[in-house]
Amino acid sequence: MSRAPYDQPSTIQPVDGEVTVVGPGPVGVSITPQAARETARRLGQAADRAEDGHVERIDPDDADAVAIWAQRLGVTPDAVRNAVIAVGGDSEAVAMRLASARGAAD
């Protein structure tokens, strides 16, 4: 990743039947209680994998894997391949690169 991860947790509050998540940094979202529960589950799983040093790699020469990542990330397979060329095969770095590119295009 290009910057150090935040070491402070998000602030989470129930507001008008929704769950709001604020910070750290530019994070701000309001989600349903069901989405909050699923997000909490996924965060726990990802934290466990991160502590174990797990990094998912994207092989740009594996057409099936590229197609799966393209669908997950909501981009074309060519966009995934180009991002891998730019930042390497670390799936998190690729996702950040593509999100950054989408933000720049908005």
PDB file of N, CA and C in Angstrom:
ATOM      1  N   MET A   1       0.833  -1.181   0.000  1.00  0.00           N
ATOM      2  CA  MET A   1       0.000   0.000   0.000  1.00  0.00           C
ATOM      3  C   MET A   1       0.879   1.246   0.000  1.00  0.00           C
ATOM      4  N   SER A   2       0.326   2.345  -0.441  1.00  0.00           N
ATOM      5  CA  SER A   2       1.115   3.548  -0.588  1.00  0.00           C
ATOM      6  C   SER A   2       1.206   4.376   0.686  1.00  0.00           C
ATOM      7  N   ARG A   3       0.371   4.155   1.652  1.00  0.00           N
ATOM      8  CA  ARG A   3       0.438   4.905   2.904  1.00  0.00           C
ATOM      9  C   ARG A   3       0.234   3.943   4.061  1.00  0.00           C
ATOM     10  N   ALA A   4       0.655   4.371   5.226  1.00  0.00           N
ATOM     11  CA  ALA A   4       0.503   3.523   6.406  1.00  0.00           C
ATOM     12  C   ALA A   4      -0.977   3.366   6.747  1.00  0.00           C
ATOM     13  N   PRO A   5      -1.374   2.200   7.233  1.00  0.00           N
ATOM     14  CA  PRO A   5      -2.779   2.018   7.620  1.00  0.00           C
ATOM     15  C   PRO A   5      -3.094   2.826   8.875  1.00  0.00           C
ATOM     16  N   TYR A   6      -4.333   3.205   9.021  1.00  0.00           N
ATOM     17  CA  TYR A   6      -4.766   3.897  10.228  1.00  0.00           C
ATOM     18  C   TYR A   6      -4.682   2.935  11.407  1.00  0.00           C
ATOM     19  N   ASP A   7      -4.348   3.456  12.571  1.00  0.00           N
ATOM     20  CA  ASP A   7      -4.298   2.605  13.762  1.00  0.00           C
ATOM     21  C   ASP A   7      -5.410   2.942  14.751  1.00  0.00           C
ATOM     22  N   GLN A   8      -6.389   3.713  14.298  1.00  0.00           N
ATOM     23  CA  GLN A   8      -7.548   4.048  15.116  1.00  0.00           C
ATOM     24  C   GLN A   8      -8.793   3.393  14.522  1.00  0.00           C
ATOM     25  N   PRO A   9      -9.677   2.874  15.352  1.00  0.00           N
ATOM     26  CA  PRO A   9     -10.904   2.273  14.822  1.00  0.00           C
ATOM     27  C   PRO A   9     -11.904   3.341  14.369  1.00  0.00           C
ATOM     28  N   SER A  10     -12.851   2.909  13.590  1.00  0.00           N
ATOM     29  CA  SER A  10     -13.941   3.790  13.169  1.00  0.00           C
ATOM     30  C   SER A  10     -14.881   4.051  14.336  1.00  0.00           C
ATOM     31  N   THR A  11     -15.592   5.165  14.273  1.00  0.00           N
ATOM     32  CA  THR A  11     -16.669   5.455  15.219  1.00  0.00           C
ATOM     33  C   THR A  11     -17.952   4.905  14.607  1.00  0.00           C
ATOM     34  N   ILE A  12     -18.671   4.107  15.375  1.00  0.00           N
ATOM     35  CA  ILE A  12     -19.868   3.457  14.848  1.00  0.00           C
ATOM     36  C   ILE A  12     -21.044   3.752  15.780  1.00  0.00           C
ATOM     37  N   GLN A  13     -22.147   4.230  15.202  1.00  0.00           N
ATOM     38  CA  GLN A  13     -23.321   4.612  15.986  1.00  0.00           C
ATOM     39  C   GLN A  13     -24.601   4.213  15.257  1.00  0.00           C
ATOM     40  N   PRO A  14     -25.630   3.807  16.009  1.00  0.00           N
ATOM     41  CA  PRO A  14     -26.942   3.638  15.376  1.00  0.00           C
ATOM     42  C   PRO A  14     -27.619   5.010  15.262  1.00  0.00           C
ATOM     43  N   VAL A  15     -28.149   5.310  14.071  1.00  0.00           N
ATOM     44  CA  VAL A  15     -28.827   6.588  13.852  1.00  0.00           C
ATOM     45  C   VAL A  15     -30.058   6.322  12.988  1.00  0.00           C
ATOM     46  N   ASP A  16     -31.230   6.595  13.542  1.00  0.00           N
ATOM     47  CA  ASP A  16     -32.482   6.465  12.789  1.00  0.00           C
ATOM     48  C   ASP A  16     -32.635   5.116  12.097  1.00  0.00           C
ATOM     49  N   GLY A  17     -32.329   4.028  12.807  1.00  0.00           N
ATOM     50  CA  GLY A  17     -32.505   2.691  12.260  1.00  0.00           C
ATOM     51  C   GLY A  17     -31.409   2.240  11.323  1.00  0.00           C
ATOM     52  N   GLU A  18     -30.374   3.043  11.163  1.00  0.00           N
ATOM     53  CA  GLU A  18     -29.232   2.689  10.325  1.00  0.00           C
ATOM     54  C   GLU A  18     -27.992   2.665  11.208  1.00  0.00           C
ATOM     55  N   VAL A  19     -26.905   2.154  10.647  1.00  0.00           N
ATOM     56  CA  VAL A  19     -25.626   2.132  11.343  1.00  0.00           C
ATOM     57  C   VAL A  19     -24.685   3.059  10.590  1.00  0.00           C
ATOM     58  N   THR A  20     -24.139   4.062  11.284  1.00  0.00           N
ATOM     59  CA  THR A  20     -23.197   4.972  10.642  1.00  0.00           C
ATOM     60  C   THR A  20     -21.780   4.624  11.070  1.00  0.00           C
ATOM     61  N   VAL A  21     -20.885   4.695  10.099  1.00  0.00           N
ATOM     62  CA  VAL A  21     -19.468   4.435  10.325  1.00  0.00           C
ATOM     63  C   VAL A  21     -18.727   5.689   9.872  1.00  0.00           C
ATOM     64  N   VAL A  22     -17.919   6.252  10.777  1.00  0.00           N
ATOM     65  CA  VAL A  22     -17.182   7.476  10.464  1.00  0.00           C
ATOM     66  C   VAL A  22     -15.716   7.280  10.827  1.00  0.00           C
ATOM     67  N   GLY A  23     -14.845   7.589   9.870  1.00  0.00           N
ATOM     68  CA  GLY A  23     -13.404   7.567  10.098  1.00  0.00           C
ATOM     69  C   GLY A  23     -12.870   6.176  10.342  1.00  0.00           C
ATOM     70  N   PRO A  24     -11.604   6.088  10.529  1.00  0.00           N
ATOM     71  CA  PRO A  24     -10.669   7.215  10.456  1.00  0.00           C
ATOM     72  C   PRO A  24     -10.454   7.647   9.017  1.00  0.00           C
ATOM     73  N   GLY A  25      -9.928   8.829   8.865  1.00  0.00           N
ATOM     74  CA  GLY A  25      -9.699   9.347   7.524  1.00  0.00           C
ATOM     75  C   GLY A  25     -10.998   9.631   6.804  1.00  0.00           C
ATOM     76  N   PRO A  26     -11.024   9.449   5.500  1.00  0.00           N
ATOM     77  CA  PRO A  26     -12.174   9.842   4.694  1.00  0.00           C
ATOM     78  C   PRO A  26     -13.314   8.826   4.659  1.00  0.00           C
ATOM     79  N   VAL A  27     -13.437   7.990   5.675  1.00  0.00           N
ATOM     80  CA  VAL A  27     -14.503   6.990   5.701  1.00  0.00           C
ATOM     81  C   VAL A  27     -15.765   7.611   6.285  1.00  0.00           C
ATOM     82  N   GLY A  28     -16.877   7.410   5.618  1.00  0.00           N
ATOM     83  CA  GLY A  28     -18.170   7.850   6.121  1.00  0.00           C
ATOM     84  C   GLY A  28     -19.260   7.134   5.364  1.00  0.00           C
ATOM     85  N   VAL A  29     -20.032   6.312   6.067  1.00  0.00           N
ATOM     86  CA  VAL A  29     -21.053   5.522   5.386  1.00  0.00           C
ATOM     87  C   VAL A  29     -22.189   5.236   6.352  1.00  0.00           C
ATOM     88  N   SER A  30     -23.382   5.091   5.801  1.00  0.00           N
ATOM     89  CA  SER A  30     -24.555   4.703   6.570  1.00  0.00           C
ATOM     90  C   SER A  30     -25.108   3.445   5.920  1.00  0.00           C
ATOM     91  N   ILE A  31     -25.267   2.365   6.709  1.00  0.00           N
ATOM     92  CA  ILE A  31     -25.717   1.086   6.160  1.00  0.00           C
ATOM     93  C   ILE A  31     -26.826   0.498   7.032  1.00  0.00           C
ATOM     94  N   THR A  32     -27.542  -0.450   6.469  1.00  0.00           N
ATOM     95  CA  THR A  32     -28.609  -1.108   7.219  1.00  0.00           C
ATOM     96  C   THR A  32     -28.005  -1.992   8.309  1.00  0.00           C
ATOM     97  N   PRO A  33     -28.789  -2.349   9.324  1.00  0.00           N
ATOM     98  CA  PRO A  33     -28.276  -3.260  10.344  1.00  0.00           C
ATOM     99  C   PRO A  33     -27.802  -4.593   9.748  1.00  0.00           C
ATOM    100  N   GLN A  34     -28.519  -5.110   8.750  1.00  0.00           N
ATOM    101  CA  GLN A  34     -28.114  -6.368   8.122  1.00  0.00           C
ATOM    102  C   GLN A  34     -26.754  -6.217   7.438  1.00  0.00           C
ATOM    103  N   ALA A  35     -26.572  -5.123   6.717  1.00  0.00           N
ATOM    104  CA  ALA A  35     -25.297  -4.878   6.049  1.00  0.00           C
ATOM    105  C   ALA A  35     -24.186  -4.675   7.081  1.00  0.00           C
ATOM    106  N   ALA A  36     -24.506  -4.050   8.203  1.00  0.00           N
ATOM    107  CA  ALA A  36     -23.515  -3.848   9.263  1.00  0.00           C
ATOM    108  C   ALA A  36     -23.054  -5.186   9.832  1.00  0.00           C
ATOM    109  N   ARG A  37     -23.987  -6.106  10.050  1.00  0.00           N
ATOM    110  CA  ARG A  37     -23.612  -7.430  10.564  1.00  0.00           C
ATOM    111  C   ARG A  37     -22.705  -8.177   9.583  1.00  0.00           C
ATOM    112  N   GLU A  38     -23.052  -8.127   8.298  1.00  0.00           N
ATOM    113  CA  GLU A  38     -22.230  -8.798   7.295  1.00  0.00           C
ATOM    114  C   GLU A  38     -20.864  -8.121   7.170  1.00  0.00           C
ATOM    115  N   THR A  39     -20.846  -6.799   7.235  1.00  0.00           N
ATOM    116  CA  THR A  39     -19.578  -6.070   7.184  1.00  0.00           C
ATOM    117  C   THR A  39     -18.703  -6.446   8.377  1.00  0.00           C
ATOM    118  N   ALA A  40     -19.301  -6.549   9.548  1.00  0.00           N
ATOM    119  CA  ALA A  40     -18.543  -6.942  10.740  1.00  0.00           C
ATOM    120  C   ALA A  40     -17.954  -8.339  10.574  1.00  0.00           C
ATOM    121  N   ARG A  41     -18.730  -9.239  10.005  1.00  0.00           N
ATOM    122  CA  ARG A  41     -18.238 -10.604   9.768  1.00  0.00           C
ATOM    123  C   ARG A  41     -17.057 -10.581   8.799  1.00  0.00           C
ATOM    124  N   ARG A  42     -17.213  -9.833   7.714  1.00  0.00           N
ATOM    125  CA  ARG A  42     -16.147  -9.759   6.713  1.00  0.00           C
ATOM    126  C   ARG A  42     -14.900  -9.072   7.272  1.00  0.00           C
ATOM    127  N   LEU A  43     -15.095  -8.027   8.073  1.00  0.00           N
ATOM    128  CA  LEU A  43     -13.952  -7.356   8.702  1.00  0.00           C
ATOM    129  C   LEU A  43     -13.182  -8.316   9.598  1.00  0.00           C
ATOM    130  N   GLY A  44     -13.905  -9.106  10.365  1.00  0.00           N
ATOM    131  CA  GLY A  44     -13.262 -10.082  11.242  1.00  0.00           C
ATOM    132  C   GLY A  44     -12.454 -11.094  10.458  1.00  0.00           C
ATOM    133  N   GLN A  45     -13.031 -11.599   9.377  1.00  0.00           N
ATOM    134  CA  GLN A  45     -12.320 -12.565   8.540  1.00  0.00           C
ATOM    135  C   GLN A  45     -11.079 -11.943   7.915  1.00  0.00           C
ATOM    136  N   ALA A  46     -11.218 -10.728   7.399  1.00  0.00           N
ATOM    137  CA  ALA A  46     -10.083 -10.064   6.767  1.00  0.00           C
ATOM    138  C   ALA A  46      -8.992  -9.755   7.793  1.00  0.00           C
ATOM    139  N   ALA A  47      -9.384  -9.360   9.002  1.00  0.00           N
ATOM    140  CA  ALA A  47      -8.399  -9.084  10.055  1.00  0.00           C
ATOM    141  C   ALA A  47      -7.629 -10.351  10.408  1.00  0.00           C
ATOM    142  N   ASP A  48      -8.340 -11.463  10.506  1.00  0.00           N
ATOM    143  CA  ASP A  48      -7.667 -12.739  10.796  1.00  0.00           C
ATOM    144  C   ASP A  48      -6.661 -13.079   9.701  1.00  0.00           C
ATOM    145  N   ARG A  49      -7.067 -12.903   8.448  1.00  0.00           N
ATOM    146  CA  ARG A  49      -6.180 -13.231   7.338  1.00  0.00           C
ATOM    147  C   ARG A  49      -4.994 -12.279   7.288  1.00  0.00           C
ATOM    148  N   ALA A  50      -5.234 -10.994   7.572  1.00  0.00           N
ATOM    149  CA  ALA A  50      -4.145 -10.010   7.554  1.00  0.00           C
ATOM    150  C   ALA A  50      -3.124 -10.322   8.638  1.00  0.00           C
ATOM    151  N   GLU A  51      -3.602 -10.706   9.824  1.00  0.00           N
ATOM    152  CA  GLU A  51      -2.675 -11.053  10.909  1.00  0.00           C
ATOM    153  C   GLU A  51      -1.841 -12.271  10.551  1.00  0.00           C
ATOM    154  N   ASP A  52      -2.398 -13.155   9.737  1.00  0.00           N
ATOM    155  CA  ASP A  52      -1.663 -14.339   9.292  1.00  0.00           C
ATOM    156  C   ASP A  52      -0.725 -14.024   8.130  1.00  0.00           C
ATOM    157  N   GLY A  53      -0.737 -12.761   7.658  1.00  0.00           N
ATOM    158  CA  GLY A  53       0.129 -12.359   6.561  1.00  0.00           C
ATOM    159  C   GLY A  53      -0.402 -12.717   5.192  1.00  0.00           C
ATOM    160  N   HIS A  54      -1.698 -13.024   5.109  1.00  0.00           N
ATOM    161  CA  HIS A  54      -2.299 -13.447   3.850  1.00  0.00           C
ATOM    162  C   HIS A  54      -2.466 -12.278   2.882  1.00  0.00           C
ATOM    163  N   VAL A  55      -2.047 -12.481   1.659  1.00  0.00           N
ATOM    164  CA  VAL A  55      -2.269 -11.521   0.586  1.00  0.00           C
ATOM    165  C   VAL A  55      -2.734 -12.305  -0.631  1.00  0.00           C
ATOM    166  N   GLU A  56      -3.881 -11.941  -1.176  1.00  0.00           N
ATOM    167  CA  GLU A  56      -4.347 -12.604  -2.394  1.00  0.00           C
ATOM    168  C   GLU A  56      -3.626 -11.991  -3.585  1.00  0.00           C
ATOM    169  N   ARG A  57      -3.106 -12.833  -4.442  1.00  0.00           N
ATOM    170  CA  ARG A  57      -2.375 -12.397  -5.624  1.00  0.00           C
ATOM    171  C   ARG A  57      -3.248 -12.566  -6.861  1.00  0.00           C
ATOM    172  N   ILE A  58      -3.115 -11.648  -7.782  1.00  0.00           N
ATOM    173  CA  ILE A  58      -3.823 -11.725  -9.057  1.00  0.00           C
ATOM    174  C   ILE A  58      -2.796 -12.035 -10.139  1.00  0.00           C
ATOM    175  N   ASP A  59      -3.007 -13.144 -10.841  1.00  0.00           N
ATOM    176  CA  ASP A  59      -2.134 -13.537 -11.935  1.00  0.00           C
ATOM    177  C   ASP A  59      -2.730 -12.985 -13.234  1.00  0.00           C
ATOM    178  N   PRO A  60      -2.090 -11.990 -13.849  1.00  0.00           N
ATOM    179  CA  PRO A  60      -2.669 -11.377 -15.055  1.00  0.00           C
ATOM    180  C   PRO A  60      -2.729 -12.322 -16.241  1.00  0.00           C
ATOM    181  N   ASP A  61      -2.028 -13.450 -16.166  1.00  0.00           N
ATOM    182  CA  ASP A  61      -2.044 -14.419 -17.260  1.00  0.00           C
ATOM    183  C   ASP A  61      -3.112 -15.497 -17.088  1.00  0.00           C
ATOM    184  N   ASP A  62      -3.821 -15.467 -15.961  1.00  0.00           N
ATOM    185  CA  ASP A  62      -4.892 -16.429 -15.685  1.00  0.00           C
ATOM    186  C   ASP A  62      -6.227 -15.754 -16.019  1.00  0.00           C
ATOM    187  N   ALA A  63      -6.731 -16.015 -17.229  1.00  0.00           N
ATOM    188  CA  ALA A  63      -7.938 -15.335 -17.718  1.00  0.00           C
ATOM    189  C   ALA A  63      -9.134 -15.536 -16.793  1.00  0.00           C
ATOM    190  N   ASP A  64      -9.294 -16.739 -16.237  1.00  0.00           N
ATOM    191  CA  ASP A  64     -10.425 -17.003 -15.341  1.00  0.00           C
ATOM    192  C   ASP A  64     -10.303 -16.177 -14.067  1.00  0.00           C
ATOM    193  N   ALA A  65      -9.099 -16.127 -13.496  1.00  0.00           N
ATOM    194  CA  ALA A  65      -8.890 -15.348 -12.270  1.00  0.00           C
ATOM    195  C   ALA A  65      -9.105 -13.861 -12.530  1.00  0.00           C
ATOM    196  N   VAL A  66      -8.607 -13.380 -13.652  1.00  0.00           N
ATOM    197  CA  VAL A  66      -8.780 -11.968 -14.007  1.00  0.00           C
ATOM    198  C   VAL A  66     -10.268 -11.646 -14.160  1.00  0.00           C
ATOM    199  N   ALA A  67     -11.019 -12.546 -14.787  1.00  0.00           N
ATOM    200  CA  ALA A  67     -12.465 -12.330 -14.965  1.00  0.00           C
ATOM    201  C   ALA A  67     -13.177 -12.275 -13.612  1.00  0.00           C
ATOM    202  N   ILE A  68     -12.790 -13.146 -12.696  1.00  0.00           N
ATOM    203  CA  ILE A  68     -13.403 -13.151 -11.359  1.00  0.00           C
ATOM    204  C   ILE A  68     -13.093 -11.838 -10.647  1.00  0.00           C
ATOM    205  N   TRP A  69     -11.823 -11.406 -10.691  1.00  0.00           N
ATOM    206  CA  TRP A  69     -11.455 -10.144 -10.034  1.00  0.00           C
ATOM    207  C   TRP A  69     -12.148  -8.963 -10.696  1.00  0.00           C
ATOM    208  N   ALA A  70     -12.287  -8.987 -12.007  1.00  0.00           N
ATOM    209  CA  ALA A  70     -12.984  -7.901 -12.709  1.00  0.00           C
ATOM    210  C   ALA A  70     -14.427  -7.798 -12.226  1.00  0.00           C
ATOM    211  N   GLN A  71     -15.083  -8.948 -12.077  1.00  0.00           N
ATOM    212  CA  GLN A  71     -16.460  -8.936 -11.595  1.00  0.00           C
ATOM    213  C   GLN A  71     -16.523  -8.430 -10.156  1.00  0.00           C
ATOM    214  N   ARG A  72     -15.633  -8.923  -9.291  1.00  0.00           N
ATOM    215  CA  ARG A  72     -15.599  -8.479  -7.889  1.00  0.00           C
ATOM    216  C   ARG A  72     -15.402  -6.979  -7.777  1.00  0.00           C
ATOM    217  N   LEU A  73     -14.523  -6.445  -8.626  1.00  0.00           N
ATOM    218  CA  LEU A  73     -14.151  -5.040  -8.524  1.00  0.00           C
ATOM    219  C   LEU A  73     -14.995  -4.119  -9.402  1.00  0.00           C
ATOM    220  N   GLY A  74     -15.874  -4.709 -10.205  1.00  0.00           N
ATOM    221  CA  GLY A  74     -16.774  -3.908 -11.039  1.00  0.00           C
ATOM    222  C   GLY A  74     -16.071  -3.173 -12.172  1.00  0.00           C
ATOM    223  N   VAL A  75     -15.058  -3.833 -12.743  1.00  0.00           N
ATOM    224  CA  VAL A  75     -14.305  -3.242 -13.845  1.00  0.00           C
ATOM    225  C   VAL A  75     -14.123  -4.286 -14.941  1.00  0.00           C
ATOM    226  N   THR A  76     -13.484  -3.902 -16.014  1.00  0.00           N
ATOM    227  CA  THR A  76     -13.213  -4.846 -17.103  1.00  0.00           C
ATOM    228  C   THR A  76     -11.966  -5.674 -16.788  1.00  0.00           C
ATOM    229  N   PRO A  77     -11.845  -6.833 -17.419  1.00  0.00           N
ATOM    230  CA  PRO A  77     -10.615  -7.606 -17.260  1.00  0.00           C
ATOM    231  C   PRO A  77      -9.363  -6.828 -17.672  1.00  0.00           C
ATOM    232  N   ASP A  78      -9.467  -6.017 -18.731  1.00  0.00           N
ATOM    233  CA  ASP A  78      -8.313  -5.212 -19.141  1.00  0.00           C
ATOM    234  C   ASP A  78      -7.910  -4.220 -18.056  1.00  0.00           C
ATOM    235  N   ALA A  79      -8.887  -3.652 -17.361  1.00  0.00           N
ATOM    236  CA  ALA A  79      -8.571  -2.722 -16.271  1.00  0.00           C
ATOM    237  C   ALA A  79      -7.818  -3.443 -15.154  1.00  0.00           C
ATOM    238  N   VAL A  80      -8.231  -4.683 -14.847  1.00  0.00           N
ATOM    239  CA  VAL A  80      -7.530  -5.470 -13.825  1.00  0.00           C
ATOM    240  C   VAL A  80      -6.101  -5.726 -14.280  1.00  0.00           C
ATOM    241  N   ARG A  81      -5.913  -6.180 -15.513  1.00  0.00           N
ATOM    242  CA  ARG A  81      -4.558  -6.460 -16.028  1.00  0.00           C
ATOM    243  C   ARG A  81      -3.680  -5.206 -15.985  1.00  0.00           C
ATOM    244  N   ASN A  82      -4.238  -4.075 -16.408  1.00  0.00           N
ATOM    245  CA  ASN A  82      -3.471  -2.825 -16.400  1.00  0.00           C
ATOM    246  C   ASN A  82      -3.082  -2.415 -14.984  1.00  0.00           C
ATOM    247  N   ALA A  83      -3.988  -2.609 -14.044  1.00  0.00           N
ATOM    248  CA  ALA A  83      -3.682  -2.272 -12.649  1.00  0.00           C
ATOM    249  C   ALA A  83      -2.592  -3.191 -12.099  1.00  0.00           C
ATOM    250  N   VAL A  84      -2.652  -4.487 -12.457  1.00  0.00           N
ATOM    251  CA  VAL A  84      -1.610  -5.427 -12.020  1.00  0.00           C
ATOM    252  C   VAL A  84      -0.259  -5.003 -12.592  1.00  0.00           C
ATOM    253  N   ILE A  85      -0.232  -4.588 -13.833  1.00  0.00           N
ATOM    254  CA  ILE A  85       1.010  -4.124 -14.444  1.00  0.00           C
ATOM    255  C   ILE A  85       1.545  -2.901 -13.697  1.00  0.00           C
ATOM    256  N   ALA A  86       0.639  -2.022 -13.283  1.00  0.00           N
ATOM    257  CA  ALA A  86       1.049  -0.776 -12.622  1.00  0.00           C
ATOM    258  C   ALA A  86       1.518  -0.977 -11.183  1.00  0.00           C
ATOM    259  N   VAL A  87       0.804  -1.855 -10.415  1.00  0.00           N
ATOM    260  CA  VAL A  87       1.098  -1.938  -8.974  1.00  0.00           C
ATOM    261  C   VAL A  87       1.513  -3.321  -8.504  1.00  0.00           C
ATOM    262  N   GLY A  88       1.526  -4.305  -9.406  1.00  0.00           N
ATOM    263  CA  GLY A  88       1.849  -5.666  -9.000  1.00  0.00           C
ATOM    264  C   GLY A  88       0.579  -6.456  -8.719  1.00  0.00           C
ATOM    265  N   GLY A  89       0.744  -7.713  -8.336  1.00  0.00           N
ATOM    266  CA  GLY A  89      -0.377  -8.630  -8.204  1.00  0.00           C
ATOM    267  C   GLY A  89      -1.112  -8.618  -6.888  1.00  0.00           C
ATOM    268  N   ASP A  90      -0.690  -7.805  -5.911  1.00  0.00           N
ATOM    269  CA  ASP A  90      -1.379  -7.724  -4.613  1.00  0.00           C
ATOM    270  C   ASP A  90      -2.807  -7.229  -4.850  1.00  0.00           C
ATOM    271  N   SER A  91      -3.793  -8.070  -4.532  1.00  0.00           N
ATOM    272  CA  SER A  91      -5.190  -7.734  -4.835  1.00  0.00           C
ATOM    273  C   SER A  91      -5.653  -6.449  -4.153  1.00  0.00           C
ATOM    274  N   GLU A  92      -5.161  -6.176  -2.957  1.00  0.00           N
ATOM    275  CA  GLU A  92      -5.551  -4.935  -2.274  1.00  0.00           C
ATOM    276  C   GLU A  92      -4.987  -3.715  -2.991  1.00  0.00           C
ATOM    277  N   ALA A  93      -3.736  -3.805  -3.440  1.00  0.00           N
ATOM    278  CA  ALA A  93      -3.132  -2.693  -4.175  1.00  0.00           C
ATOM    279  C   ALA A  93      -3.863  -2.471  -5.497  1.00  0.00           C
ATOM    280  N   VAL A  94      -4.243  -3.563  -6.147  1.00  0.00           N
ATOM    281  CA  VAL A  94      -4.993  -3.461  -7.404  1.00  0.00           C
ATOM    282  C   VAL A  94      -6.345  -2.794  -7.143  1.00  0.00           C
ATOM    283  N   ALA A  95      -7.042  -3.232  -6.102  1.00  0.00           N
ATOM    284  CA  ALA A  95      -8.347  -2.647  -5.775  1.00  0.00           C
ATOM    285  C   ALA A  95      -8.225  -1.154  -5.471  1.00  0.00           C
ATOM    286  N   MET A  96      -7.187  -0.783  -4.721  1.00  0.00           N
ATOM    287  CA  MET A  96      -6.984   0.633  -4.402  1.00  0.00           C
ATOM    288  C   MET A  96      -6.677   1.437  -5.659  1.00  0.00           C
ATOM    289  N   ARG A  97      -5.866   0.878  -6.537  1.00  0.00           N
ATOM    290  CA  ARG A  97      -5.519   1.561  -7.793  1.00  0.00           C
ATOM    291  C   ARG A  97      -6.778   1.806  -8.624  1.00  0.00           C
ATOM    292  N   LEU A  98      -7.614   0.780  -8.737  1.00  0.00           N
ATOM    293  CA  LEU A  98      -8.838   0.920  -9.534  1.00  0.00           C
ATOM    294  C   LEU A  98      -9.818   1.888  -8.888  1.00  0.00           C
ATOM    295  N   ALA A  99      -9.926   1.855  -7.560  1.00  0.00           N
ATOM    296  CA  ALA A  99     -10.821   2.799  -6.868  1.00  0.00           C
ATOM    297  C   ALA A  99     -10.320   4.218  -7.049  1.00  0.00           C
ATOM    298  N   SER A 100      -9.015   4.402  -6.990  1.00  0.00           N
ATOM    299  CA  SER A 100      -8.428   5.713  -7.188  1.00  0.00           C
ATOM    300  C   SER A 100      -8.693   6.216  -8.597  1.00  0.00           C
ATOM    301  N   ALA A 101      -8.569   5.330  -9.572  1.00  0.00           N
ATOM    302  CA  ALA A 101      -8.834   5.703 -10.967  1.00  0.00           C
ATOM    303  C   ALA A 101     -10.292   6.079 -11.159  1.00  0.00           C
ATOM    304  N   ARG A 102     -11.200   5.330 -10.504  1.00  0.00           N
ATOM    305  CA  ARG A 102     -12.631   5.665 -10.612  1.00  0.00           C
ATOM    306  C   ARG A 102     -12.898   7.004  -9.975  1.00  0.00           C
ATOM    307  N   GLY A 103     -12.274   7.279  -8.827  1.00  0.00           N
ATOM    308  CA  GLY A 103     -12.459   8.563  -8.148  1.00  0.00           C
ATOM    309  C   GLY A 103     -11.962   9.720  -8.991  1.00  0.00           C
ATOM    310  N   ALA A 104     -10.865   9.526  -9.693  1.00  0.00           N
ATOM    311  CA  ALA A 104     -10.317  10.566 -10.543  1.00  0.00           C
ATOM    312  C   ALA A 104     -11.230  10.831 -11.743  1.00  0.00           C
ATOM    313  N   ALA A 105     -11.932   9.791 -12.183  1.00  0.00           N
ATOM    314  CA  ALA A 105     -12.818   9.939 -13.347  1.00  0.00           C
ATOM    315  C   ALA A 105     -14.143  10.597 -12.985  1.00  0.00           C
ATOM    316  N   ASP A 106     -14.501  10.568 -11.691  1.00  0.00           N
ATOM    317  CA  ASP A 106     -15.792  11.143 -11.268  1.00  0.00           C
ATOM    318  C   ASP A 106     -15.761  12.650 -11.235  1.00  0.00           C
TER     319      ASP A 106
END
